Amino acid sequence: MLLYPNAKINIGLNITEKLKSGYHNIESCFCPISLFDIIEIKESNSSELIETGIPFKCKEEDNLILKVLNNLPQSKNYKIHLHKNIPIGSGLGGGSSDSAILLKYLNAKNESKLSKKNLYSIANRIGSDCPFFIDNKIKYVTGTGNILDKINIDMNNKYIIIYCPNEKISTAEAYNTIKPEKGNYNLKEVLENENLENWDKYVKNDFEPFAMKKIKGLKKIKNNFIDRGAKFVSLSGSGSSIFGIFDRIESTEYFTGMKNIYFTEMIN
């Protein structure tokens, strides 16, 4: 069986509060996009995880795929082959998507299926972005990433270009630079009521100033996107990727063949 976990981008990311637990409350809009990892899963005599594609180092206790297997006991063993296409440490949610899509698949295979509520609960234990990928639809996201509400945004016929620099940003390091505070605008209202080209008047990613200082050339890429006709440009997640939303495919052709550039669209 082949599974295709997809990436996401954040349109706006406000860090509104730090909790006693150490987690943070956020306000954001998560949007699924057409950039995919690949998971091949087969029943086997013994459990095995193989990882190929973009290389990454991860402690066993931090591996989200293994967390799924540990949180959802199985009566069968599986050989799992994960091929990474979604850049690591880029704010695109690849690891969260891998684990959530696998969780949904294994739950569907179980004789005693978990309710959607329990599935969300397990996803939330695995990672704060994981609940989003259970439904995998555009959402207005609050809480620690666990409160998901509908949001009406028309992203049809829009083209998204992502630049992922080689240098990555530690999520912990990024959060240490943030002073949480509630924004002076309602993200959901802005995205639903303002035209795309007006979003940048209001919509911000709190991590972007740090990312621009941390990664050389990121500001230049942002300006390049704007100069080539992007209607909205922003950092995704805590970085390090930056994306531009274009309404004309001709505007994106300039970036064809450039290093670290990904061409995607929104998926529903």
PDB file of C-alpha atoms in Angstrom:
ATOM      1  CA  MET A   1       0.000   0.000   0.000  1.00  0.00           C
ATOM      2  CA  LEU A   2       1.282   3.462  -0.917  1.00  0.00           C
ATOM      3  CA  LEU A   3       0.385   6.556   1.109  1.00  0.00           C
ATOM      4  CA  TYR A   4       1.158  10.127   0.054  1.00  0.00           C
ATOM      5  CA  PRO A   5       1.446  12.450   3.076  1.00  0.00           C
ATOM      6  CA  ASN A   6       1.338  16.076   1.963  1.00  0.00           C
ATOM      7  CA  ALA A   7       2.927  19.250   3.285  1.00  0.00           C
ATOM      8  CA  LYS A   8       1.172  22.379   4.570  1.00  0.00           C
ATOM      9  CA  ILE A   9       1.845  26.091   4.674  1.00  0.00           C
ATOM     10  CA  ASN A  10       0.859  28.596   7.345  1.00  0.00           C
ATOM     11  CA  ILE A  11      -0.951  31.724   6.264  1.00  0.00           C
ATOM     12  CA  GLY A  12      -0.281  33.893   9.281  1.00  0.00           C
ATOM     13  CA  LEU A  13       1.202  32.575  12.521  1.00  0.00           C
ATOM     14  CA  ASN A  14       0.619  34.495  15.729  1.00  0.00           C
ATOM     15  CA  ILE A  15       2.081  33.178  18.993  1.00  0.00           C
ATOM     16  CA  THR A  16      -0.501  34.383  21.481  1.00  0.00           C
ATOM     17  CA  GLU A  17       0.429  32.766  24.809  1.00  0.00           C
ATOM     18  CA  LYS A  18       3.015  30.562  26.512  1.00  0.00           C
ATOM     19  CA  LEU A  19       1.446  27.902  28.723  1.00  0.00           C
ATOM     20  CA  LYS A  20       2.775  26.527  32.002  1.00  0.00           C
ATOM     21  CA  SER A  21       3.335  23.228  30.191  1.00  0.00           C
ATOM     22  CA  GLY A  22       5.902  24.949  27.970  1.00  0.00           C
ATOM     23  CA  TYR A  23       3.664  24.716  24.909  1.00  0.00           C
ATOM     24  CA  HIS A  24       2.359  27.808  23.119  1.00  0.00           C
ATOM     25  CA  ASN A  25      -1.086  28.866  21.979  1.00  0.00           C
ATOM     26  CA  ILE A  26      -1.166  29.997  18.376  1.00  0.00           C
ATOM     27  CA  GLU A  27      -3.450  31.511  15.767  1.00  0.00           C
ATOM     28  CA  SER A  28      -2.880  30.442  12.176  1.00  0.00           C
ATOM     29  CA  CYS A  29      -4.433  29.175   8.975  1.00  0.00           C
ATOM     30  CA  PHE A  30      -3.099  25.773   7.869  1.00  0.00           C
ATOM     31  CA  CYS A  31      -3.383  24.956   4.174  1.00  0.00           C
ATOM     32  CA  PRO A  32      -2.585  21.529   2.648  1.00  0.00           C
ATOM     33  CA  ILE A  33      -0.411  21.673  -0.470  1.00  0.00           C
ATOM     34  CA  SER A  34       0.668  19.327  -3.258  1.00  0.00           C
ATOM     35  CA  LEU A  35       4.157  18.447  -2.035  1.00  0.00           C
ATOM     36  CA  PHE A  36       4.304  14.830  -0.903  1.00  0.00           C
ATOM     37  CA  ASP A  37       6.345  12.248   0.956  1.00  0.00           C
ATOM     38  CA  ILE A  38       5.735   8.584   0.085  1.00  0.00           C
ATOM     39  CA  ILE A  39       5.062   5.782   2.555  1.00  0.00           C
ATOM     40  CA  GLU A  40       5.024   2.154   1.427  1.00  0.00           C
ATOM     41  CA  ILE A  41       3.553  -0.183   4.026  1.00  0.00           C
ATOM     42  CA  LYS A  42       3.379  -3.974   3.924  1.00  0.00           C
ATOM     43  CA  GLU A  43       2.446  -6.652   6.435  1.00  0.00           C
ATOM     44  CA  SER A  44       5.572  -8.468   7.570  1.00  0.00           C
ATOM     45  CA  ASN A  45       6.841 -11.080  10.001  1.00  0.00           C
ATOM     46  CA  SER A  46       8.610  -8.358  11.974  1.00  0.00           C
ATOM     47  CA  SER A  47       8.367  -4.585  12.253  1.00  0.00           C
ATOM     48  CA  GLU A  48      10.851  -2.539  10.234  1.00  0.00           C
ATOM     49  CA  LEU A  49      11.243   1.144   9.305  1.00  0.00           C
ATOM     50  CA  ILE A  50      13.339   2.129   6.284  1.00  0.00           C
ATOM     51  CA  GLU A  51      13.991   5.798   5.477  1.00  0.00           C
ATOM     52  CA  THR A  52      15.217   7.117   2.117  1.00  0.00           C
ATOM     53  CA  GLY A  53      15.120  10.386   0.189  1.00  0.00           C
ATOM     54  CA  ILE A  54      16.114  13.609   1.934  1.00  0.00           C
ATOM     55  CA  PRO A  55      18.406  12.492   4.779  1.00  0.00           C
ATOM     56  CA  PHE A  56      17.577  13.426   8.344  1.00  0.00           C
ATOM     57  CA  LYS A  57      18.821  12.541  11.792  1.00  0.00           C
ATOM     58  CA  CYS A  58      16.300  11.820  14.504  1.00  0.00           C
ATOM     59  CA  LYS A  59      16.520  10.165  17.908  1.00  0.00           C
ATOM     60  CA  GLU A  60      14.378   7.042  18.132  1.00  0.00           C
ATOM     61  CA  GLU A  61      12.240   8.558  20.895  1.00  0.00           C
ATOM     62  CA  ASP A  62      11.542  11.603  18.692  1.00  0.00           C
ATOM     63  CA  ASN A  63      10.639   9.644  15.541  1.00  0.00           C
ATOM     64  CA  LEU A  64       6.968  10.400  14.830  1.00  0.00           C
ATOM     65  CA  ILE A  65       6.437   7.220  12.782  1.00  0.00           C
ATOM     66  CA  LEU A  66       7.578   5.129  15.751  1.00  0.00           C
ATOM     67  CA  LYS A  67       5.348   7.203  18.035  1.00  0.00           C
ATOM     68  CA  VAL A  68       2.364   6.172  15.905  1.00  0.00           C
ATOM     69  CA  LEU A  69       3.243   2.499  16.253  1.00  0.00           C
ATOM     70  CA  ASN A  70       3.705   2.894  20.008  1.00  0.00           C
ATOM     71  CA  ASN A  71       0.436   4.795  20.508  1.00  0.00           C
ATOM     72  CA  LEU A  72      -1.735   2.593  18.303  1.00  0.00           C
ATOM     73  CA  PRO A  73      -1.062  -1.045  19.253  1.00  0.00           C
ATOM     74  CA  GLN A  74      -1.269  -3.413  16.295  1.00  0.00           C
ATOM     75  CA  SER A  75      -1.956  -7.133  16.145  1.00  0.00           C
ATOM     76  CA  LYS A  76       0.186  -7.281  12.979  1.00  0.00           C
ATOM     77  CA  ASN A  77       3.739  -6.292  12.110  1.00  0.00           C
ATOM     78  CA  TYR A  78       4.518  -3.917   9.258  1.00  0.00           C
ATOM     79  CA  LYS A  79       7.469  -3.082   7.077  1.00  0.00           C
ATOM     80  CA  ILE A  80       7.316   0.680   6.524  1.00  0.00           C
ATOM     81  CA  HIS A  81       9.380   2.484   3.889  1.00  0.00           C
ATOM     82  CA  LEU A  82       9.318   6.277   4.228  1.00  0.00           C
ATOM     83  CA  HIS A  83      10.701   8.256   1.286  1.00  0.00           C
ATOM     84  CA  LYS A  84      11.224  11.918   2.206  1.00  0.00           C
ATOM     85  CA  ASN A  85      10.540  14.582  -0.413  1.00  0.00           C
ATOM     86  CA  ILE A  86       9.270  17.309   1.936  1.00  0.00           C
ATOM     87  CA  PRO A  87      12.264  19.303   3.202  1.00  0.00           C
ATOM     88  CA  ILE A  88      13.162  18.765   6.857  1.00  0.00           C
ATOM     89  CA  GLY A  89      13.071  21.667   9.320  1.00  0.00           C
ATOM     90  CA  SER A  90      11.255  23.850   6.837  1.00  0.00           C
ATOM     91  CA  GLY A  91       7.981  24.629   8.620  1.00  0.00           C
ATOM     92  CA  LEU A  92       6.018  22.524   6.109  1.00  0.00           C
ATOM     93  CA  GLY A  93       4.835  19.842   8.549  1.00  0.00           C
ATOM     94  CA  GLY A  94       6.263  16.833   6.738  1.00  0.00           C
ATOM     95  CA  GLY A  95       6.923  14.737   9.845  1.00  0.00           C
ATOM     96  CA  SER A  96       3.506  15.525  11.295  1.00  0.00           C
ATOM     97  CA  SER A  97       1.830  14.616   8.017  1.00  0.00           C
ATOM     98  CA  ASP A  98       3.729  11.321   7.751  1.00  0.00           C
ATOM     99  CA  SER A  99       2.611  10.259  11.206  1.00  0.00           C
ATOM    100  CA  ALA A 100      -1.003  11.441  10.896  1.00  0.00           C
ATOM    101  CA  ILE A 101      -1.598   9.803   7.498  1.00  0.00           C
ATOM    102  CA  LEU A 102      -0.045   6.563   8.781  1.00  0.00           C
ATOM    103  CA  LEU A 103      -2.165   6.774  11.932  1.00  0.00           C
ATOM    104  CA  LYS A 104      -5.358   7.109   9.876  1.00  0.00           C
ATOM    105  CA  TYR A 105      -4.399   4.166   7.667  1.00  0.00           C
ATOM    106  CA  LEU A 106      -3.520   1.830  10.538  1.00  0.00           C
ATOM    107  CA  ASN A 107      -6.673   2.788  12.413  1.00  0.00           C
ATOM    108  CA  ALA A 108      -8.759   1.945   9.336  1.00  0.00           C
ATOM    109  CA  LYS A 109      -7.031  -1.457   9.213  1.00  0.00           C
ATOM    110  CA  ASN A 110      -7.719  -2.180  12.885  1.00  0.00           C
ATOM    111  CA  GLU A 111     -10.576  -4.509  13.766  1.00  0.00           C
ATOM    112  CA  SER A 112     -11.590  -2.204  16.627  1.00  0.00           C
ATOM    113  CA  LYS A 113     -11.395   1.240  15.048  1.00  0.00           C
ATOM    114  CA  LEU A 114     -10.943   4.296  17.221  1.00  0.00           C
ATOM    115  CA  SER A 115     -13.501   7.077  17.112  1.00  0.00           C
ATOM    116  CA  LYS A 116     -12.472  10.279  15.358  1.00  0.00           C
ATOM    117  CA  LYS A 117     -12.266  11.977  18.763  1.00  0.00           C
ATOM    118  CA  ASN A 118      -9.810   9.365  20.052  1.00  0.00           C
ATOM    119  CA  LEU A 119      -7.863   9.533  16.796  1.00  0.00           C
ATOM    120  CA  TYR A 120      -7.455  13.291  17.264  1.00  0.00           C
ATOM    121  CA  SER A 121      -6.366  12.694  20.859  1.00  0.00           C
ATOM    122  CA  ILE A 122      -3.596  10.312  19.796  1.00  0.00           C
ATOM    123  CA  ALA A 123      -2.531  12.655  16.991  1.00  0.00           C
ATOM    124  CA  ASN A 124      -2.247  15.508  19.491  1.00  0.00           C
ATOM    125  CA  ARG A 125      -0.012  13.389  21.733  1.00  0.00           C
ATOM    126  CA  ILE A 126       2.288  12.620  18.805  1.00  0.00           C
ATOM    127  CA  GLY A 127       2.780  16.227  17.694  1.00  0.00           C
ATOM    128  CA  SER A 128       1.020  19.589  17.814  1.00  0.00           C
ATOM    129  CA  ASP A 129       0.575  19.800  14.010  1.00  0.00           C
ATOM    130  CA  CYS A 130      -0.649  16.203  13.658  1.00  0.00           C
ATOM    131  CA  PRO A 131      -4.382  16.776  14.360  1.00  0.00           C
ATOM    132  CA  PHE A 132      -4.618  19.055  11.312  1.00  0.00           C
ATOM    133  CA  PHE A 133      -3.559  16.249   8.975  1.00  0.00           C
ATOM    134  CA  ILE A 134      -6.328  13.918  10.195  1.00  0.00           C
ATOM    135  CA  ASP A 135      -8.917  15.955   8.243  1.00  0.00           C
ATOM    136  CA  ASN A 136      -6.256  17.462   5.972  1.00  0.00           C
ATOM    137  CA  LYS A 137      -8.389  20.410   4.869  1.00  0.00           C
ATOM    138  CA  ILE A 138      -7.759  24.138   5.108  1.00  0.00           C
ATOM    139  CA  LYS A 139      -8.415  25.178   8.720  1.00  0.00           C
ATOM    140  CA  TYR A 140      -8.312  28.116  11.099  1.00  0.00           C
ATOM    141  CA  VAL A 141      -6.087  26.796  13.879  1.00  0.00           C
ATOM    142  CA  THR A 142      -5.890  27.923  17.510  1.00  0.00           C
ATOM    143  CA  GLY A 143      -4.941  26.418  20.875  1.00  0.00           C
ATOM    144  CA  THR A 144      -1.663  24.513  20.655  1.00  0.00           C
ATOM    145  CA  GLY A 145      -2.665  23.453  17.150  1.00  0.00           C
ATOM    146  CA  ASN A 146      -5.428  21.186  18.419  1.00  0.00           C
ATOM    147  CA  ILE A 147      -8.443  23.476  17.842  1.00  0.00           C
ATOM    148  CA  LEU A 148      -9.444  23.319  14.190  1.00  0.00           C
ATOM    149  CA  ASP A 149     -12.265  25.377  12.697  1.00  0.00           C
ATOM    150  CA  LYS A 150     -13.577  25.849   9.184  1.00  0.00           C
ATOM    151  CA  ILE A 151     -12.430  28.891   7.260  1.00  0.00           C
ATOM    152  CA  ASN A 152     -13.684  30.018   3.871  1.00  0.00           C
ATOM    153  CA  ILE A 153     -10.827  31.019   1.578  1.00  0.00           C
ATOM    154  CA  ASP A 154     -10.914  30.699  -2.187  1.00  0.00           C
ATOM    155  CA  MET A 155      -7.515  29.403  -3.285  1.00  0.00           C
ATOM    156  CA  ASN A 156      -8.645  27.993  -6.623  1.00  0.00           C
ATOM    157  CA  ASN A 157      -6.351  28.763  -9.559  1.00  0.00           C
ATOM    158  CA  LYS A 158      -3.577  29.956  -7.261  1.00  0.00           C
ATOM    159  CA  TYR A 159       0.025  28.812  -7.656  1.00  0.00           C
ATOM    160  CA  ILE A 160       2.387  28.448  -4.724  1.00  0.00           C
ATOM    161  CA  ILE A 161       6.171  28.568  -4.985  1.00  0.00           C
ATOM    162  CA  ILE A 162       8.230  27.536  -1.971  1.00  0.00           C
ATOM    163  CA  TYR A 163      11.889  28.281  -1.373  1.00  0.00           C
ATOM    164  CA  CYS A 164      13.598  26.007   1.155  1.00  0.00           C
ATOM    165  CA  PRO A 165      17.108  27.179   2.071  1.00  0.00           C
ATOM    166  CA  ASN A 166      19.759  24.643   3.017  1.00  0.00           C
ATOM    167  CA  GLU A 167      20.068  26.232   6.447  1.00  0.00           C
ATOM    168  CA  LYS A 168      17.402  25.084   8.888  1.00  0.00           C
ATOM    169  CA  ILE A 169      15.887  26.712  11.948  1.00  0.00           C
ATOM    170  CA  SER A 170      15.487  24.941  15.275  1.00  0.00           C
ATOM    171  CA  THR A 171      11.868  25.234  16.421  1.00  0.00           C
ATOM    172  CA  ALA A 172      13.013  25.599  20.029  1.00  0.00           C
ATOM    173  CA  GLU A 173      15.458  28.359  19.078  1.00  0.00           C
ATOM    174  CA  ALA A 174      12.763  30.173  17.111  1.00  0.00           C
ATOM    175  CA  TYR A 175      10.274  30.051  19.996  1.00  0.00           C
ATOM    176  CA  ASN A 176      12.907  31.408  22.385  1.00  0.00           C
ATOM    177  CA  THR A 177      12.955  34.632  20.351  1.00  0.00           C
ATOM    178  CA  ILE A 178       9.201  35.212  20.601  1.00  0.00           C
ATOM    179  CA  LYS A 179       7.354  37.331  23.136  1.00  0.00           C
ATOM    180  CA  PRO A 180       3.789  35.955  22.950  1.00  0.00           C
ATOM    181  CA  GLU A 181       1.021  38.493  22.545  1.00  0.00           C
ATOM    182  CA  LYS A 182      -2.402  38.621  20.960  1.00  0.00           C
ATOM    183  CA  GLY A 183      -2.441  40.281  17.565  1.00  0.00           C
ATOM    184  CA  ASN A 184      -4.303  43.492  16.806  1.00  0.00           C
ATOM    185  CA  TYR A 185      -6.352  41.803  14.074  1.00  0.00           C
ATOM    186  CA  ASN A 186      -8.585  38.737  13.730  1.00  0.00           C
ATOM    187  CA  LEU A 187      -6.815  36.422  11.296  1.00  0.00           C
ATOM    188  CA  LYS A 188      -9.946  34.518  10.312  1.00  0.00           C
ATOM    189  CA  GLU A 189     -11.890  37.694   9.533  1.00  0.00           C
ATOM    190  CA  VAL A 190      -9.046  39.148   7.473  1.00  0.00           C
ATOM    191  CA  LEU A 191      -8.540  36.008   5.385  1.00  0.00           C
ATOM    192  CA  GLU A 192     -12.259  35.576   4.755  1.00  0.00           C
ATOM    193  CA  ASN A 193     -13.066  39.206   3.979  1.00  0.00           C
ATOM    194  CA  GLU A 194      -9.957  40.819   2.483  1.00  0.00           C
ATOM    195  CA  ASN A 195      -8.672  40.273  -1.042  1.00  0.00           C
ATOM    196  CA  LEU A 196      -5.494  38.220  -1.339  1.00  0.00           C
ATOM    197  CA  GLU A 197      -3.389  41.225  -2.351  1.00  0.00           C
ATOM    198  CA  ASN A 198      -4.407  43.008   0.880  1.00  0.00           C
ATOM    199  CA  TRP A 199      -3.421  40.200   3.252  1.00  0.00           C
ATOM    200  CA  ASP A 200       0.097  41.508   3.785  1.00  0.00           C
ATOM    201  CA  LYS A 201      -1.311  44.683   5.354  1.00  0.00           C
ATOM    202  CA  TYR A 202      -2.483  42.604   8.312  1.00  0.00           C
ATOM    203  CA  VAL A 203      -1.234  39.018   8.199  1.00  0.00           C
ATOM    204  CA  LYS A 204       2.128  38.315   9.826  1.00  0.00           C
ATOM    205  CA  ASN A 205       4.249  35.366  10.886  1.00  0.00           C
ATOM    206  CA  ASP A 206       5.820  36.136  14.266  1.00  0.00           C
ATOM    207  CA  PHE A 207       8.894  34.058  13.404  1.00  0.00           C
ATOM    208  CA  GLU A 208       9.708  35.911  10.195  1.00  0.00           C
ATOM    209  CA  PRO A 209      11.911  38.700  11.643  1.00  0.00           C
ATOM    210  CA  PHE A 210      14.125  36.085  13.350  1.00  0.00           C
ATOM    211  CA  ALA A 211      14.308  33.942  10.200  1.00  0.00           C
ATOM    212  CA  MET A 212      15.279  36.932   8.054  1.00  0.00           C
ATOM    213  CA  LYS A 213      18.183  37.710  10.398  1.00  0.00           C
ATOM    214  CA  LYS A 214      19.192  34.067  10.759  1.00  0.00           C
ATOM    215  CA  ILE A 215      19.276  33.012   7.115  1.00  0.00           C
ATOM    216  CA  LYS A 216      21.260  34.981   4.593  1.00  0.00           C
ATOM    217  CA  GLY A 217      19.421  35.593   1.334  1.00  0.00           C
ATOM    218  CA  LEU A 218      15.901  34.896   2.615  1.00  0.00           C
ATOM    219  CA  LYS A 219      14.916  38.563   2.377  1.00  0.00           C
ATOM    220  CA  LYS A 220      16.219  38.654  -1.205  1.00  0.00           C
ATOM    221  CA  ILE A 221      14.050  35.659  -2.138  1.00  0.00           C
ATOM    222  CA  LYS A 222      11.001  37.326  -0.577  1.00  0.00           C
ATOM    223  CA  ASN A 223      11.590  40.478  -2.595  1.00  0.00           C
ATOM    224  CA  ASN A 224      12.150  38.375  -5.717  1.00  0.00           C
ATOM    225  CA  PHE A 225       8.764  36.701  -5.241  1.00  0.00           C
ATOM    226  CA  ILE A 226       7.100  40.103  -4.832  1.00  0.00           C
ATOM    227  CA  ASP A 227       8.882  41.557  -7.867  1.00  0.00           C
ATOM    228  CA  ARG A 228       7.690  38.613  -9.976  1.00  0.00           C
ATOM    229  CA  GLY A 229       4.048  39.165  -9.066  1.00  0.00           C
ATOM    230  CA  ALA A 230       3.367  37.219  -5.874  1.00  0.00           C
ATOM    231  CA  LYS A 231       0.191  38.478  -4.202  1.00  0.00           C
ATOM    232  CA  PHE A 232       1.263  37.281  -0.757  1.00  0.00           C
ATOM    233  CA  VAL A 233       4.652  36.143   0.575  1.00  0.00           C
ATOM    234  CA  SER A 234       5.406  34.720   4.006  1.00  0.00           C
ATOM    235  CA  LEU A 235       7.497  32.385   6.092  1.00  0.00           C
ATOM    236  CA  SER A 236       5.820  29.022   6.774  1.00  0.00           C
ATOM    237  CA  GLY A 237       5.685  27.724  10.337  1.00  0.00           C
ATOM    238  CA  SER A 238       8.783  28.603  12.329  1.00  0.00           C
ATOM    239  CA  GLY A 239      10.819  28.433   9.113  1.00  0.00           C
ATOM    240  CA  SER A 240      12.998  28.086   7.292  1.00  0.00           C
ATOM    241  CA  SER A 241      10.901  27.938   4.100  1.00  0.00           C
ATOM    242  CA  ILE A 242       9.250  30.957   2.503  1.00  0.00           C
ATOM    243  CA  PHE A 243       6.392  30.837   0.009  1.00  0.00           C
ATOM    244  CA  GLY A 244       4.716  33.092  -2.517  1.00  0.00           C
ATOM    245  CA  ILE A 245       1.129  32.845  -3.756  1.00  0.00           C
ATOM    246  CA  PHE A 246       0.674  33.781  -7.426  1.00  0.00           C
ATOM    247  CA  ASP A 247      -2.544  34.077  -9.443  1.00  0.00           C
ATOM    248  CA  ARG A 248      -0.875  33.702 -12.856  1.00  0.00           C
ATOM    249  CA  ILE A 249       1.151  30.618 -13.766  1.00  0.00           C
ATOM    250  CA  GLU A 250       3.185  32.744 -16.189  1.00  0.00           C
ATOM    251  CA  SER A 251       4.540  34.680 -13.194  1.00  0.00           C
ATOM    252  CA  THR A 252       6.070  31.498 -11.779  1.00  0.00           C
ATOM    253  CA  GLU A 253       8.001  30.455 -14.896  1.00  0.00           C
ATOM    254  CA  TYR A 254      10.990  32.622 -13.963  1.00  0.00           C
ATOM    255  CA  PHE A 255      11.745  30.270 -11.061  1.00  0.00           C
ATOM    256  CA  THR A 256      11.847  27.084 -13.160  1.00  0.00           C
ATOM    257  CA  GLY A 257      15.101  25.201 -12.640  1.00  0.00           C
ATOM    258  CA  MET A 258      16.214  27.267  -9.656  1.00  0.00           C
ATOM    259  CA  LYS A 259      17.767  25.401  -6.737  1.00  0.00           C
ATOM    260  CA  ASN A 260      15.654  24.731  -3.621  1.00  0.00           C
ATOM    261  CA  ILE A 261      12.442  25.841  -5.368  1.00  0.00           C
ATOM    262  CA  TYR A 262       9.216  23.794  -5.197  1.00  0.00           C
ATOM    263  CA  PHE A 263       6.101  24.365  -7.321  1.00  0.00           C
ATOM    264  CA  THR A 264       2.856  23.442  -5.552  1.00  0.00           C
ATOM    265  CA  GLU A 265      -0.853  24.176  -5.328  1.00  0.00           C
ATOM    266  CA  MET A 266      -3.461  24.021  -2.601  1.00  0.00           C
ATOM    267  CA  ILE A 267      -5.263  20.689  -2.267  1.00  0.00           C
ATOM    268  CA  ASN A 268      -8.736  20.150  -0.834  1.00  0.00           C
TER     269      ASN A 268
END
